[in-house]
Amino acid sequence: GQNIDQPTEMTATEGAIVQINCTYQTSGFNGLFWYQQHAGEAPTFLSYNVLDGLEEKGRFSSFLSRSKGYSYLLLKELQMKDSASYLCAVRFGYSSASKIIFGSGTRLSIRP
Amino acid sequence: DGGITQSPKYLFRKEGQNVTLSCEQNLNHDAMYWYRQDPGQGLRLIYYSQIVNDFQKGDIAEGYSVSREKKESFPLTVTSAQKNPTAFYLCASSIEYRDSNQPQHFGDGTRLSIL
């Protein structure tokens, strides 16, 4: 199968750093997306990784290890508005035969 | 502003009734998608369309139907054959299906409930 695994829930403190992990089966891997989704709203794009390493975008960074089938989203200087679900999505396959599979999401709660 | 518009935001269906969810985009995107989201679960793909006048079944197409007669529109019909339709439905689009580094843009969703 092409399961995407993420922790269901996490809690962190305002101003701190949190790392949300995502693991997937490596066969056919062709890119990984992270989205943020506030309750009852549309997911919004955060980052994309297809090569190994760290991609940094302000307070958010995303890391990928293709050989390990592993990614993480790192959120720094946490703010209350960062309370949301974070979805990991992996593209498997190529061209018109490719398919994007979403994880169940990690619900992040920020406490003051 | 460019974006994706879903309507209505809330929809109620009686038993045995078909309902249609609207999705319109003005981003000039070729590819469009319909997902279903249930509590505690990820987005599951219902149908997708790579280009106008073409669409394919996703992982959970049974009880649903779509059309793609215009590039900007991809309506989803939830038929009476769908026995558990209560869910949050999300429409998305992307520049093209095959361009792997382009993210999907999502609408605000339609929450469908059974009366």
PDB file of C-alpha atoms in Angstrom:
ATOM      1  CA  GLY A   1       0.000   0.000   0.000  1.00  0.00           C
ATOM      2  CA  GLN A   2       0.883   3.683   0.002  1.00  0.00           C
ATOM      3  CA  ASN A   3       0.087   4.608   3.589  1.00  0.00           C
ATOM      4  CA  ILE A   4       1.131   7.959   4.946  1.00  0.00           C
ATOM      5  CA  ASP A   5       1.709   8.008   8.714  1.00  0.00           C
ATOM      6  CA  GLN A   6       1.601  11.087  10.931  1.00  0.00           C
ATOM      7  CA  PRO A   7       0.955  11.503  14.652  1.00  0.00           C
ATOM      8  CA  THR A   8      -2.705  12.234  15.338  1.00  0.00           C
ATOM      9  CA  GLU A   9      -2.218  15.052  17.836  1.00  0.00           C
ATOM     10  CA  MET A  10       0.561  17.185  19.275  1.00  0.00           C
ATOM     11  CA  THR A  11       0.686  19.986  21.820  1.00  0.00           C
ATOM     12  CA  ALA A  12       3.313  22.715  22.088  1.00  0.00           C
ATOM     13  CA  THR A  13       3.880  25.993  23.884  1.00  0.00           C
ATOM     14  CA  GLU A  14       3.710  29.446  22.361  1.00  0.00           C
ATOM     15  CA  GLY A  15       7.192  30.630  21.351  1.00  0.00           C
ATOM     16  CA  ALA A  16       8.620  27.103  21.263  1.00  0.00           C
ATOM     17  CA  ILE A  17       9.606  24.805  18.367  1.00  0.00           C
ATOM     18  CA  VAL A  18       7.678  21.728  17.248  1.00  0.00           C
ATOM     19  CA  GLN A  19       8.517  18.991  14.736  1.00  0.00           C
ATOM     20  CA  ILE A  20       5.756  17.050  12.973  1.00  0.00           C
ATOM     21  CA  ASN A  21       6.893  13.808  11.376  1.00  0.00           C
ATOM     22  CA  CYS A  22       5.568  12.016   8.315  1.00  0.00           C
ATOM     23  CA  THR A  23       6.605   8.591   7.064  1.00  0.00           C
ATOM     24  CA  TYR A  24       5.662   6.884   3.806  1.00  0.00           C
ATOM     25  CA  GLN A  25       6.575   3.889   1.693  1.00  0.00           C
ATOM     26  CA  THR A  26       9.399   4.815  -0.660  1.00  0.00           C
ATOM     27  CA  SER A  27       8.353   2.923  -3.786  1.00  0.00           C
ATOM     28  CA  GLY A  28       7.280   5.330  -6.542  1.00  0.00           C
ATOM     29  CA  PHE A  29       7.941   8.470  -4.504  1.00  0.00           C
ATOM     30  CA  ASN A  30       7.768  11.651  -6.573  1.00  0.00           C
ATOM     31  CA  GLY A  31       7.419  14.571  -4.183  1.00  0.00           C
ATOM     32  CA  LEU A  32       5.964  15.512  -0.811  1.00  0.00           C
ATOM     33  CA  PHE A  33       3.721  18.414   0.147  1.00  0.00           C
ATOM     34  CA  TRP A  34       2.817  19.915   3.513  1.00  0.00           C
ATOM     35  CA  TYR A  35      -0.480  21.765   3.972  1.00  0.00           C
ATOM     36  CA  GLN A  36      -1.972  23.662   6.914  1.00  0.00           C
ATOM     37  CA  GLN A  37      -5.699  23.359   7.580  1.00  0.00           C
ATOM     38  CA  HIS A  38      -7.596  25.360  10.195  1.00  0.00           C
ATOM     39  CA  ALA A  39     -10.777  23.719  11.435  1.00  0.00           C
ATOM     40  CA  GLY A  40     -13.578  23.913   8.867  1.00  0.00           C
ATOM     41  CA  GLU A  41     -11.398  25.706   6.334  1.00  0.00           C
ATOM     42  CA  ALA A  42      -9.499  24.892   3.159  1.00  0.00           C
ATOM     43  CA  PRO A  43      -5.988  23.405   3.327  1.00  0.00           C
ATOM     44  CA  THR A  44      -3.305  25.901   2.328  1.00  0.00           C
ATOM     45  CA  PHE A  45       0.044  24.987   0.829  1.00  0.00           C
ATOM     46  CA  LEU A  46       3.125  25.284   3.049  1.00  0.00           C
ATOM     47  CA  SER A  47       6.012  23.496   1.362  1.00  0.00           C
ATOM     48  CA  TYR A  48       7.200  21.017  -1.234  1.00  0.00           C
ATOM     49  CA  ASN A  49      10.162  18.643  -1.122  1.00  0.00           C
ATOM     50  CA  VAL A  50      11.391  16.278  -3.806  1.00  0.00           C
ATOM     51  CA  LEU A  51      15.139  16.204  -3.096  1.00  0.00           C
ATOM     52  CA  ASP A  52      16.823  15.317   0.186  1.00  0.00           C
ATOM     53  CA  GLY A  53      17.447  18.128   2.591  1.00  0.00           C
ATOM     54  CA  LEU A  54      15.868  21.068   4.298  1.00  0.00           C
ATOM     55  CA  GLU A  55      13.654  23.712   2.678  1.00  0.00           C
ATOM     56  CA  GLU A  56      13.235  26.838   4.808  1.00  0.00           C
ATOM     57  CA  LYS A  57      10.415  29.363   4.512  1.00  0.00           C
ATOM     58  CA  GLY A  58      10.393  31.842   7.342  1.00  0.00           C
ATOM     59  CA  ARG A  59       9.230  30.173  10.555  1.00  0.00           C
ATOM     60  CA  PHE A  60       8.439  26.944   8.727  1.00  0.00           C
ATOM     61  CA  SER A  61      10.950  24.414   7.400  1.00  0.00           C
ATOM     62  CA  SER A  62      10.447  21.009   5.819  1.00  0.00           C
ATOM     63  CA  PHE A  63      12.963  18.181   5.633  1.00  0.00           C
ATOM     64  CA  LEU A  64      13.042  15.119   3.404  1.00  0.00           C
ATOM     65  CA  SER A  65      15.009  11.857   3.423  1.00  0.00           C
ATOM     66  CA  ARG A  66      13.985   9.833   0.385  1.00  0.00           C
ATOM     67  CA  SER A  67      15.945   6.726   1.373  1.00  0.00           C
ATOM     68  CA  LYS A  68      14.218   6.602   4.765  1.00  0.00           C
ATOM     69  CA  GLY A  69      10.757   7.548   3.518  1.00  0.00           C
ATOM     70  CA  TYR A  70      10.681  10.323   6.086  1.00  0.00           C
ATOM     71  CA  SER A  71       9.819  13.992   6.239  1.00  0.00           C
ATOM     72  CA  TYR A  72       9.235  16.491   8.982  1.00  0.00           C
ATOM     73  CA  LEU A  73       7.731  19.939   9.226  1.00  0.00           C
ATOM     74  CA  LEU A  74       9.476  22.215  11.710  1.00  0.00           C
ATOM     75  CA  LEU A  75       7.603  25.197  13.121  1.00  0.00           C
ATOM     76  CA  LYS A  76       9.633  27.784  15.050  1.00  0.00           C
ATOM     77  CA  GLU A  77       8.552  30.660  17.312  1.00  0.00           C
ATOM     78  CA  LEU A  78       5.111  29.147  17.630  1.00  0.00           C
ATOM     79  CA  GLN A  79       2.143  31.480  17.650  1.00  0.00           C
ATOM     80  CA  MET A  80      -1.417  30.775  18.773  1.00  0.00           C
ATOM     81  CA  LYS A  81      -2.574  31.053  15.150  1.00  0.00           C
ATOM     82  CA  ASP A  82      -0.426  28.013  14.326  1.00  0.00           C
ATOM     83  CA  SER A  83      -3.054  25.855  16.047  1.00  0.00           C
ATOM     84  CA  ALA A  84      -4.309  23.814  13.090  1.00  0.00           C
ATOM     85  CA  SER A  85      -4.042  20.438  11.398  1.00  0.00           C
ATOM     86  CA  TYR A  86      -0.958  19.773   9.291  1.00  0.00           C
ATOM     87  CA  LEU A  87      -1.385  17.432   6.352  1.00  0.00           C
ATOM     88  CA  CYS A  88       1.422  15.494   4.713  1.00  0.00           C
ATOM     89  CA  ALA A  89       0.703  14.492   1.097  1.00  0.00           C
ATOM     90  CA  VAL A  90       2.903  12.326  -1.115  1.00  0.00           C
ATOM     91  CA  ARG A  91       2.861  12.030  -4.886  1.00  0.00           C
ATOM     92  CA  PHE A  92       3.488   8.497  -6.065  1.00  0.00           C
ATOM     93  CA  GLY A  93       4.235   7.661  -9.693  1.00  0.00           C
ATOM     94  CA  TYR A  94       4.856   9.892 -12.677  1.00  0.00           C
ATOM     95  CA  SER A  95       3.056  11.927 -15.292  1.00  0.00           C
ATOM     96  CA  SER A  96      -0.635  11.250 -15.830  1.00  0.00           C
ATOM     97  CA  ALA A  97      -0.400   8.002 -13.865  1.00  0.00           C
ATOM     98  CA  SER A  98       0.735   9.736 -10.681  1.00  0.00           C
ATOM     99  CA  LYS A  99      -1.412   9.918  -7.589  1.00  0.00           C
ATOM    100  CA  ILE A 100      -1.359  12.096  -4.468  1.00  0.00           C
ATOM    101  CA  ILE A 101      -2.094  10.385  -1.159  1.00  0.00           C
ATOM    102  CA  PHE A 102      -2.865  12.436   1.954  1.00  0.00           C
ATOM    103  CA  GLY A 103      -2.058  11.487   5.506  1.00  0.00           C
ATOM    104  CA  SER A 104      -4.735  11.800   8.182  1.00  0.00           C
ATOM    105  CA  GLY A 105      -3.203  15.018   9.463  1.00  0.00           C
ATOM    106  CA  THR A 106      -1.642  16.055  12.752  1.00  0.00           C
ATOM    107  CA  ARG A 107      -3.763  18.305  14.944  1.00  0.00           C
ATOM    108  CA  LEU A 108      -1.439  20.785  16.651  1.00  0.00           C
ATOM    109  CA  SER A 109      -2.613  22.670  19.724  1.00  0.00           C
ATOM    110  CA  ILE A 110      -0.631  25.659  20.989  1.00  0.00           C
ATOM    111  CA  ARG A 111      -0.922  26.578  24.647  1.00  0.00           C
ATOM    112  CA  PRO A 112      -0.003  30.019  26.042  1.00  0.00           C
TER     113      PRO A 112
ATOM    114  CA  ASP B   1      -8.726  37.737  -7.039  1.00  0.00           C
ATOM    115  CA  GLY B   2      -8.183  34.252  -8.465  1.00  0.00           C
ATOM    116  CA  GLY B   3      -9.395  31.305  -6.503  1.00  0.00           C
ATOM    117  CA  ILE B   4     -11.764  28.401  -6.112  1.00  0.00           C
ATOM    118  CA  THR B   5     -15.367  28.901  -5.070  1.00  0.00           C
ATOM    119  CA  GLN B   6     -17.440  26.131  -3.608  1.00  0.00           C
ATOM    120  CA  SER B   7     -21.138  26.446  -2.930  1.00  0.00           C
ATOM    121  CA  PRO B   8     -23.113  26.051  -0.846  1.00  0.00           C
ATOM    122  CA  LYS B   9     -21.079  26.078   2.377  1.00  0.00           C
ATOM    123  CA  TYR B  10     -23.664  23.885   4.133  1.00  0.00           C
ATOM    124  CA  LEU B  11     -26.026  21.447   2.453  1.00  0.00           C
ATOM    125  CA  PHE B  12     -28.675  19.122   3.775  1.00  0.00           C
ATOM    126  CA  ARG B  13     -29.923  16.054   1.943  1.00  0.00           C
ATOM    127  CA  LYS B  14     -32.978  13.939   2.475  1.00  0.00           C
ATOM    128  CA  GLU B  15     -32.815  10.183   2.127  1.00  0.00           C
ATOM    129  CA  GLY B  16     -33.025   9.101  -1.508  1.00  0.00           C
ATOM    130  CA  GLN B  17     -32.230  12.533  -2.872  1.00  0.00           C
ATOM    131  CA  ASN B  18     -29.421  13.512  -5.233  1.00  0.00           C
ATOM    132  CA  VAL B  19     -27.569  16.750  -4.520  1.00  0.00           C
ATOM    133  CA  THR B  20     -24.995  18.664  -6.542  1.00  0.00           C
ATOM    134  CA  LEU B  21     -22.053  20.540  -5.091  1.00  0.00           C
ATOM    135  CA  SER B  22     -20.672  23.393  -7.132  1.00  0.00           C
ATOM    136  CA  CYS B  23     -16.972  24.112  -7.729  1.00  0.00           C
ATOM    137  CA  GLU B  24     -15.746  26.986  -9.891  1.00  0.00           C
ATOM    138  CA  GLN B  25     -12.160  28.182 -10.417  1.00  0.00           C
ATOM    139  CA  ASN B  26     -10.802  31.227 -12.215  1.00  0.00           C
ATOM    140  CA  LEU B  27      -7.147  30.217 -11.950  1.00  0.00           C
ATOM    141  CA  ASN B  28      -7.044  28.807 -15.491  1.00  0.00           C
ATOM    142  CA  HIS B  29      -6.000  25.462 -14.038  1.00  0.00           C
ATOM    143  CA  ASP B  30      -6.318  22.341 -16.182  1.00  0.00           C
ATOM    144  CA  ALA B  31      -6.659  19.819 -13.349  1.00  0.00           C
ATOM    145  CA  MET B  32      -9.478  19.675 -10.806  1.00  0.00           C
ATOM    146  CA  TYR B  33     -10.217  17.292  -7.934  1.00  0.00           C
ATOM    147  CA  TRP B  34     -12.908  16.344  -5.449  1.00  0.00           C
ATOM    148  CA  TYR B  35     -11.987  15.059  -1.990  1.00  0.00           C
ATOM    149  CA  ARG B  36     -14.000  13.853   0.937  1.00  0.00           C
ATOM    150  CA  GLN B  37     -12.784  14.517   4.482  1.00  0.00           C
ATOM    151  CA  ASP B  38     -14.176  12.667   7.497  1.00  0.00           C
ATOM    152  CA  PRO B  39     -13.229  13.402  11.120  1.00  0.00           C
ATOM    153  CA  GLY B  40      -9.821  11.963  11.976  1.00  0.00           C
ATOM    154  CA  GLN B  41      -9.166  10.874   8.411  1.00  0.00           C
ATOM    155  CA  GLY B  42      -7.137  12.249   5.579  1.00  0.00           C
ATOM    156  CA  LEU B  43      -8.497  13.578   2.324  1.00  0.00           C
ATOM    157  CA  ARG B  44      -9.786  10.780   0.119  1.00  0.00           C
ATOM    158  CA  LEU B  45      -9.988  11.297  -3.628  1.00  0.00           C
ATOM    159  CA  ILE B  46     -13.438  10.894  -5.178  1.00  0.00           C
ATOM    160  CA  TYR B  47     -12.906  11.999  -8.778  1.00  0.00           C
ATOM    161  CA  TYR B  48     -10.354  14.017 -10.684  1.00  0.00           C
ATOM    162  CA  SER B  49     -10.120  15.661 -14.068  1.00  0.00           C
ATOM    163  CA  GLN B  50      -6.852  16.255 -15.876  1.00  0.00           C
ATOM    164  CA  ILE B  51      -8.413  18.358 -18.614  1.00  0.00           C
ATOM    165  CA  VAL B  52     -11.805  19.574 -19.793  1.00  0.00           C
ATOM    166  CA  ASN B  53     -14.179  16.850 -21.045  1.00  0.00           C
ATOM    167  CA  ASP B  54     -12.162  14.189 -19.223  1.00  0.00           C
ATOM    168  CA  PHE B  55     -12.407  12.737 -15.706  1.00  0.00           C
ATOM    169  CA  GLN B  56     -11.345   9.606 -13.832  1.00  0.00           C
ATOM    170  CA  LYS B  57     -12.502   7.795 -10.717  1.00  0.00           C
ATOM    171  CA  GLY B  58     -10.518   8.213  -7.552  1.00  0.00           C
ATOM    172  CA  ASP B  59     -10.398   5.848  -4.605  1.00  0.00           C
ATOM    173  CA  ILE B  60     -14.002   6.260  -3.421  1.00  0.00           C
ATOM    174  CA  ALA B  61     -16.053   7.097  -6.532  1.00  0.00           C
ATOM    175  CA  GLU B  62     -19.029   4.820  -5.803  1.00  0.00           C
ATOM    176  CA  GLY B  63     -22.205   6.827  -5.275  1.00  0.00           C
ATOM    177  CA  TYR B  64     -20.785   9.985  -6.855  1.00  0.00           C
ATOM    178  CA  SER B  65     -20.727  11.449 -10.355  1.00  0.00           C
ATOM    179  CA  VAL B  66     -19.019  14.440 -11.972  1.00  0.00           C
ATOM    180  CA  SER B  67     -18.849  16.368 -15.221  1.00  0.00           C
ATOM    181  CA  ARG B  68     -16.225  18.658 -16.731  1.00  0.00           C
ATOM    182  CA  GLU B  69     -17.903  20.485 -19.596  1.00  0.00           C
ATOM    183  CA  LYS B  70     -16.062  23.734 -18.933  1.00  0.00           C
ATOM    184  CA  LYS B  71     -12.487  24.290 -17.797  1.00  0.00           C
ATOM    185  CA  GLU B  72     -13.548  26.397 -14.833  1.00  0.00           C
ATOM    186  CA  SER B  73     -16.317  24.146 -13.498  1.00  0.00           C
ATOM    187  CA  PHE B  74     -16.281  20.664 -11.927  1.00  0.00           C
ATOM    188  CA  PRO B  75     -19.598  19.923 -10.170  1.00  0.00           C
ATOM    189  CA  LEU B  76     -19.984  16.844  -7.970  1.00  0.00           C
ATOM    190  CA  THR B  77     -23.298  15.013  -7.628  1.00  0.00           C
ATOM    191  CA  VAL B  78     -23.831  12.918  -4.525  1.00  0.00           C
ATOM    192  CA  THR B  79     -26.381  10.317  -5.562  1.00  0.00           C
ATOM    193  CA  SER B  80     -28.818   8.331  -3.453  1.00  0.00           C
ATOM    194  CA  ALA B  81     -26.505   5.344  -3.960  1.00  0.00           C
ATOM    195  CA  GLN B  82     -23.973   6.951  -1.598  1.00  0.00           C
ATOM    196  CA  LYS B  83     -25.106   5.462   1.708  1.00  0.00           C
ATOM    197  CA  ASN B  84     -22.965   7.551   4.017  1.00  0.00           C
ATOM    198  CA  PRO B  85     -22.715  11.001   2.420  1.00  0.00           C
ATOM    199  CA  THR B  86     -22.297  13.063   5.589  1.00  0.00           C
ATOM    200  CA  ALA B  87     -18.817  14.603   5.265  1.00  0.00           C
ATOM    201  CA  PHE B  88     -16.815  17.705   4.421  1.00  0.00           C
ATOM    202  CA  TYR B  89     -16.254  17.933   0.656  1.00  0.00           C
ATOM    203  CA  LEU B  90     -13.266  19.794  -0.735  1.00  0.00           C
ATOM    204  CA  CYS B  91     -12.679  20.810  -4.326  1.00  0.00           C
ATOM    205  CA  ALA B  92      -9.143  21.555  -5.524  1.00  0.00           C
ATOM    206  CA  SER B  93      -7.323  22.538  -8.678  1.00  0.00           C
ATOM    207  CA  SER B  94      -3.744  22.579  -9.930  1.00  0.00           C
ATOM    208  CA  ILE B  95      -2.035  24.046 -12.961  1.00  0.00           C
ATOM    209  CA  GLU B  96      -1.783  20.631 -14.535  1.00  0.00           C
ATOM    210  CA  TYR B  97      -2.013  17.075 -13.273  1.00  0.00           C
ATOM    211  CA  ARG B  98       1.444  15.982 -14.304  1.00  0.00           C
ATOM    212  CA  ASP B  99       3.502  18.933 -13.049  1.00  0.00           C
ATOM    213  CA  SER B 100       4.750  17.393  -9.870  1.00  0.00           C
ATOM    214  CA  ASN B 101       5.963  20.456  -7.948  1.00  0.00           C
ATOM    215  CA  GLN B 102       2.773  22.482  -8.257  1.00  0.00           C
ATOM    216  CA  PRO B 103       0.511  22.408  -5.198  1.00  0.00           C
ATOM    217  CA  GLN B 104      -3.219  22.028  -5.224  1.00  0.00           C
ATOM    218  CA  HIS B 105      -5.370  25.040  -4.407  1.00  0.00           C
ATOM    219  CA  PHE B 106      -8.444  24.245  -2.344  1.00  0.00           C
ATOM    220  CA  GLY B 107     -11.895  25.743  -2.046  1.00  0.00           C
ATOM    221  CA  ASP B 108     -13.458  26.457   1.357  1.00  0.00           C
ATOM    222  CA  GLY B 109     -15.450  23.237   1.313  1.00  0.00           C
ATOM    223  CA  THR B 110     -19.081  22.151   1.513  1.00  0.00           C
ATOM    224  CA  ARG B 111     -20.372  20.394   4.611  1.00  0.00           C
ATOM    225  CA  LEU B 112     -23.082  17.899   3.642  1.00  0.00           C
ATOM    226  CA  SER B 113     -25.451  16.438   6.221  1.00  0.00           C
ATOM    227  CA  ILE B 114     -28.344  13.968   6.080  1.00  0.00           C
ATOM    228  CA  LEU B 115     -31.728  15.120   7.340  1.00  0.00           C
TER     229      LEU B 115
END
